Amino acid sequence: DGGITQSPKYLFRKEGQNVTLSCEQNLNHDAMYWYRQDPGQGLRLIYYSQIVNDFQKGDIAEGYSVSREKKESFPLTVTSAQKNPTAFYLCASRNWAGGFTGELFFGEGSRLTVL
Amino acid sequence: DAKTTQPPSMDCAEGRAANLPCNHSTISGNEYVYWYRQIHSQGPQYIIHGLKNNETNEMASLIITEDRKSSTLILPHATLRDTAVYYCILDGGANNLFFGTGTRLTVIP
């Protein structure tokens, strides 16, 4: 079945360590997104990418990095520079054809806890 | 994209219709109204969207006022599995969509 897969679902990290969250989609979508969600809050955009080898910062990009080497994959690295990384991370994708878009498809999320 | 305002929480009796309002008074002509829902600790799920006309699918109905400044999502026969946070989003194709805190709907047995 087509969909978007995030891994790992749960991740624990010590302070000062970098960690990479995986996001893979087989929907042939051009655009991919990373959001952060804190308890009781809405989603905040970290990074997005509309095309391979190109990506843009969202509202809260500091302390995060991404790459888009393949259309299907958009990994997010949470670096040690991110001061408060404990959160629920959501990856999403959607069509992007000359500005026309469809609905967002979300993964099941990755919950990162920094010990 | 413009922002939306939703009540923070609502209750609905099981089997009754759940009507979730959303205000979007600054909506632009090219912006669609999208609804998503998020069950606890899962990714949001698309429900329905519309531009001007009312829409219905197997999950819900969407009523958009004629001036497009507000809309209502209707779940016709709420079940316990409909307990979730519901987000109303304006989407004109931009990348930075505004996801507020949504409405937490609790379906009561």
Short mmCIF file of C-alpha atoms in Angstrom, two decimals:
data_model
loop_
_atom_site.label_atom_id
_atom_site.label_comp_id
_atom_site.label_asym_id
_atom_site.label_seq_id
_atom_site.Cartn_x
_atom_site.Cartn_y
_atom_site.Cartn_z
CA ASP A 1 0.00 0.00 0.00
CA GLY A 2 1.13 3.56 -0.64
CA GLY A 3 2.00 5.62 2.33
CA ILE A 4 4.54 7.48 4.36
CA THR A 5 6.73 5.70 6.87
CA GLN A 6 8.60 7.20 9.78
CA SER A 7 11.18 5.47 11.90
CA PRO A 8 11.94 4.94 14.65
CA LYS A 9 8.63 5.37 16.44
CA TYR A 10 10.34 6.00 19.77
CA LEU A 11 13.88 7.25 20.29
CA PHE A 12 15.90 8.12 23.35
CA ARG A 13 18.99 10.24 23.14
CA LYS A 14 21.54 11.60 25.54
CA GLU A 15 22.22 15.30 25.61
CA GLY A 16 24.89 16.32 23.12
CA GLN A 17 24.13 13.56 20.63
CA ASN A 18 22.83 14.02 17.13
CA VAL A 19 19.99 11.80 16.01
CA THR A 20 18.43 11.21 12.58
CA LEU A 21 14.76 10.51 12.00
CA SER A 22 13.81 8.68 8.83
CA CYS A 23 10.90 9.56 6.55
CA GLU A 24 10.13 7.56 3.40
CA GLN A 25 7.15 7.87 1.06
CA ASN A 26 6.07 5.78 -1.92
CA LEU A 27 3.30 8.11 -3.03
CA ASN A 28 5.42 9.80 -5.69
CA HIS A 29 4.84 13.13 -3.96
CA ASP A 30 7.09 16.06 -4.76
CA ALA A 31 6.71 17.99 -1.53
CA MET A 32 7.77 16.74 1.89
CA TYR A 33 7.58 18.38 5.29
CA TRP A 34 8.81 18.01 8.85
CA TYR A 35 6.73 19.27 11.75
CA ARG A 36 7.32 19.38 15.47
CA GLN A 37 4.51 18.98 17.99
CA ASP A 38 4.80 19.70 21.71
CA PRO A 39 2.18 18.51 24.23
CA GLY A 40 -1.13 20.32 23.80
CA GLN A 41 0.21 22.37 20.92
CA GLY A 42 -0.36 22.55 17.20
CA LEU A 43 2.15 21.59 14.54
CA ARG A 44 5.11 23.83 13.78
CA LEU A 45 7.01 23.61 10.51
CA ILE A 46 10.71 22.77 10.75
CA TYR A 47 11.76 22.26 7.11
CA TYR A 48 10.14 21.53 3.79
CA SER A 49 11.23 20.42 0.36
CA GLN A 50 9.41 20.80 -2.94
CA ILE A 51 11.97 19.08 -5.12
CA VAL A 52 14.99 16.83 -4.88
CA ASN A 53 18.18 18.58 -3.74
CA ASP A 54 16.29 21.62 -2.55
CA PHE A 55 14.78 22.45 0.82
CA GLN A 56 13.69 25.51 2.79
CA LYS A 57 13.61 26.47 6.45
CA GLY A 58 10.32 26.64 8.24
CA ASP A 59 9.50 28.55 11.42
CA ILE A 60 11.72 26.59 13.81
CA ALA A 61 14.68 25.30 11.76
CA GLU A 62 17.41 26.18 14.28
CA GLY A 63 19.13 23.06 15.58
CA TYR A 64 17.81 20.86 12.79
CA SER A 65 19.12 19.79 9.39
CA VAL A 66 17.63 17.88 6.45
CA SER A 67 18.58 16.43 3.10
CA ARG A 68 16.59 15.50 0.02
CA GLU A 69 18.81 13.32 -2.15
CA LYS A 70 15.95 11.15 -3.35
CA LYS A 71 12.33 11.97 -4.04
CA GLU A 72 11.17 9.27 -1.65
CA SER A 73 13.28 10.23 1.33
CA PHE A 74 13.52 13.29 3.58
CA PRO A 75 15.52 12.52 6.75
CA LEU A 76 15.66 14.98 9.64
CA THR A 77 18.70 15.31 11.89
CA VAL A 78 18.18 16.76 15.34
CA THR A 79 21.53 18.19 16.27
CA SER A 80 23.04 18.90 19.66
CA ALA A 81 22.42 22.58 18.95
CA GLN A 82 18.68 22.08 19.39
CA LYS A 83 18.13 23.25 22.96
CA ASN A 84 14.87 21.45 23.68
CA PRO A 85 14.59 18.50 21.31
CA THR A 86 12.14 16.35 23.28
CA ALA A 87 8.99 16.35 21.13
CA PHE A 88 6.79 14.45 18.71
CA TYR A 89 8.04 14.76 15.12
CA LEU A 90 5.76 14.36 12.14
CA CYS A 91 6.69 13.94 8.50
CA ALA A 92 4.21 14.70 5.73
CA SER A 93 4.08 14.74 1.96
CA ARG A 94 1.80 15.90 -0.80
CA ASN A 95 1.61 16.56 -4.53
CA TRP A 96 3.12 19.73 -5.88
CA ALA A 97 2.41 20.34 -9.54
CA GLY A 98 2.87 23.93 -10.66
CA GLY A 99 1.49 25.22 -7.39
CA PHE A 100 -1.55 22.93 -7.28
CA THR A 101 -1.47 20.82 -4.18
CA GLY A 102 -3.51 18.09 -2.60
CA GLU A 103 -4.03 17.10 0.97
CA LEU A 104 -1.17 16.32 3.31
CA PHE A 105 -0.38 12.70 4.07
CA PHE A 106 1.24 12.21 7.45
CA GLY A 107 3.41 9.50 8.90
CA GLU A 108 2.71 8.01 12.31
CA GLY A 109 5.30 10.18 13.98
CA SER A 110 8.54 9.72 15.91
CA ARG A 111 8.69 10.53 19.60
CA LEU A 112 12.11 11.74 20.67
CA THR A 113 13.06 11.93 24.32
CA VAL A 114 16.33 13.44 25.46
CA LEU A 115 17.59 12.03 28.72
CA ASP B 1 -1.87 31.36 4.67
CA ALA B 2 -4.41 32.98 6.92
CA LYS B 3 -5.18 31.73 10.39
CA THR B 4 -8.27 30.04 11.74
CA THR B 5 -9.95 30.05 15.14
CA GLN B 6 -11.64 27.03 16.67
CA PRO B 7 -13.13 26.30 20.11
CA PRO B 8 -10.59 24.44 22.24
CA SER B 9 -12.91 21.59 23.17
CA MET B 10 -16.35 20.10 22.57
CA ASP B 11 -18.29 17.10 23.79
CA CYS B 12 -20.75 15.05 21.78
CA ALA B 13 -22.96 12.13 22.74
CA GLU B 14 -22.29 8.91 20.90
CA GLY B 15 -24.63 8.51 17.92
CA ARG B 16 -25.41 12.19 17.70
CA ALA B 17 -24.09 14.62 15.12
CA ALA B 18 -20.92 16.50 16.01
CA ASN B 19 -20.76 20.02 14.59
CA LEU B 20 -17.31 21.58 14.76
CA PRO B 21 -17.10 25.28 13.86
CA CYS B 22 -14.19 27.18 12.39
CA ASN B 23 -13.81 30.91 11.80
CA HIS B 24 -11.59 32.15 8.98
CA SER B 25 -12.63 35.74 8.38
CA THR B 26 -9.48 36.66 6.42
CA ILE B 27 -9.64 33.77 3.97
CA SER B 28 -8.32 34.55 0.48
CA GLY B 29 -10.12 33.69 -2.73
CA ASN B 30 -7.74 30.89 -3.65
CA GLU B 31 -7.68 29.21 -0.24
CA TYR B 32 -9.42 25.95 0.38
CA VAL B 33 -10.75 24.95 3.78
CA TYR B 34 -9.23 21.63 4.85
CA TRP B 35 -10.05 19.54 7.89
CA TYR B 36 -7.74 17.00 9.50
CA ARG B 37 -8.01 15.06 12.71
CA GLN B 38 -5.37 13.66 15.02
CA ILE B 39 -6.00 10.75 17.30
CA HIS B 40 -3.70 10.74 20.30
CA SER B 41 -0.04 10.11 19.45
CA GLN B 42 -0.73 9.45 15.77
CA GLY B 43 -0.21 11.48 12.61
CA PRO B 44 -3.07 13.74 11.48
CA GLN B 45 -5.51 12.27 9.00
CA TYR B 46 -7.20 14.14 6.16
CA ILE B 47 -10.99 14.32 6.43
CA ILE B 48 -12.43 16.66 3.81
CA HIS B 49 -11.88 19.95 2.01
CA GLY B 50 -13.85 22.54 0.07
CA LEU B 51 -13.62 25.90 -1.65
CA LYS B 52 -17.12 27.37 -1.84
CA ASN B 53 -19.66 24.62 -2.06
CA ASN B 54 -20.69 22.23 0.64
CA GLU B 55 -18.96 18.88 0.43
CA THR B 56 -19.72 15.40 1.68
CA ASN B 57 -17.72 12.22 1.75
CA GLU B 58 -17.88 8.94 3.62
CA MET B 59 -16.39 10.49 6.73
CA ALA B 60 -18.04 13.87 7.09
CA SER B 61 -19.79 16.88 5.61
CA LEU B 62 -18.36 20.36 5.26
CA ILE B 63 -20.60 23.41 5.27
CA ILE B 64 -19.00 26.68 4.15
CA THR B 65 -20.88 29.94 4.57
CA GLU B 66 -21.62 31.98 1.49
CA ASP B 67 -19.12 34.68 2.47
CA ARG B 68 -16.57 31.92 3.19
CA LYS B 69 -15.68 33.45 6.54
CA SER B 70 -16.62 30.38 8.52
CA SER B 71 -17.26 26.69 8.10
CA THR B 72 -18.61 23.71 10.02
CA LEU B 73 -17.44 20.13 9.94
CA ILE B 74 -20.25 17.68 10.61
CA LEU B 75 -19.72 14.13 11.75
CA PRO B 76 -23.25 12.80 11.28
CA HIS B 77 -23.21 9.93 13.79
CA ALA B 78 -20.29 10.32 16.16
CA THR B 79 -18.66 7.19 17.56
CA LEU B 80 -16.10 6.77 20.31
CA ARG B 81 -13.43 6.38 17.62
CA ASP B 82 -14.12 9.95 16.52
CA THR B 83 -12.59 11.26 19.74
CA ALA B 84 -9.64 13.29 18.47
CA VAL B 85 -8.27 16.78 17.90
CA TYR B 86 -9.76 18.35 14.78
CA TYR B 87 -7.81 20.96 12.82
CA CYS B 88 -9.29 23.46 10.38
CA ILE B 89 -6.64 24.64 7.91
CA LEU B 90 -6.65 27.22 5.12
CA ASP B 91 -4.61 26.00 2.19
CA GLY B 92 -3.87 28.05 -0.91
CA GLY B 93 -0.88 25.97 -1.91
CA ALA B 94 1.67 27.61 0.36
CA ASN B 95 4.08 25.48 2.33
CA ASN B 96 3.76 26.99 5.79
CA LEU B 97 0.25 26.02 6.75
CA PHE B 98 -1.10 27.21 10.10
CA PHE B 99 -2.00 24.35 12.40
CA GLY B 100 -3.39 25.89 15.56
CA THR B 101 -4.36 23.88 18.60
CA GLY B 102 -7.59 22.67 16.97
CA THR B 103 -10.72 21.44 18.74
CA ARG B 104 -10.50 18.47 21.05
CA LEU B 105 -13.70 16.50 20.45
CA THR B 106 -14.70 14.00 23.11
CA VAL B 107 -17.45 11.56 22.21
CA ILE B 108 -19.27 10.46 25.33
CA PRO B 109 -20.89 7.01 25.57
#
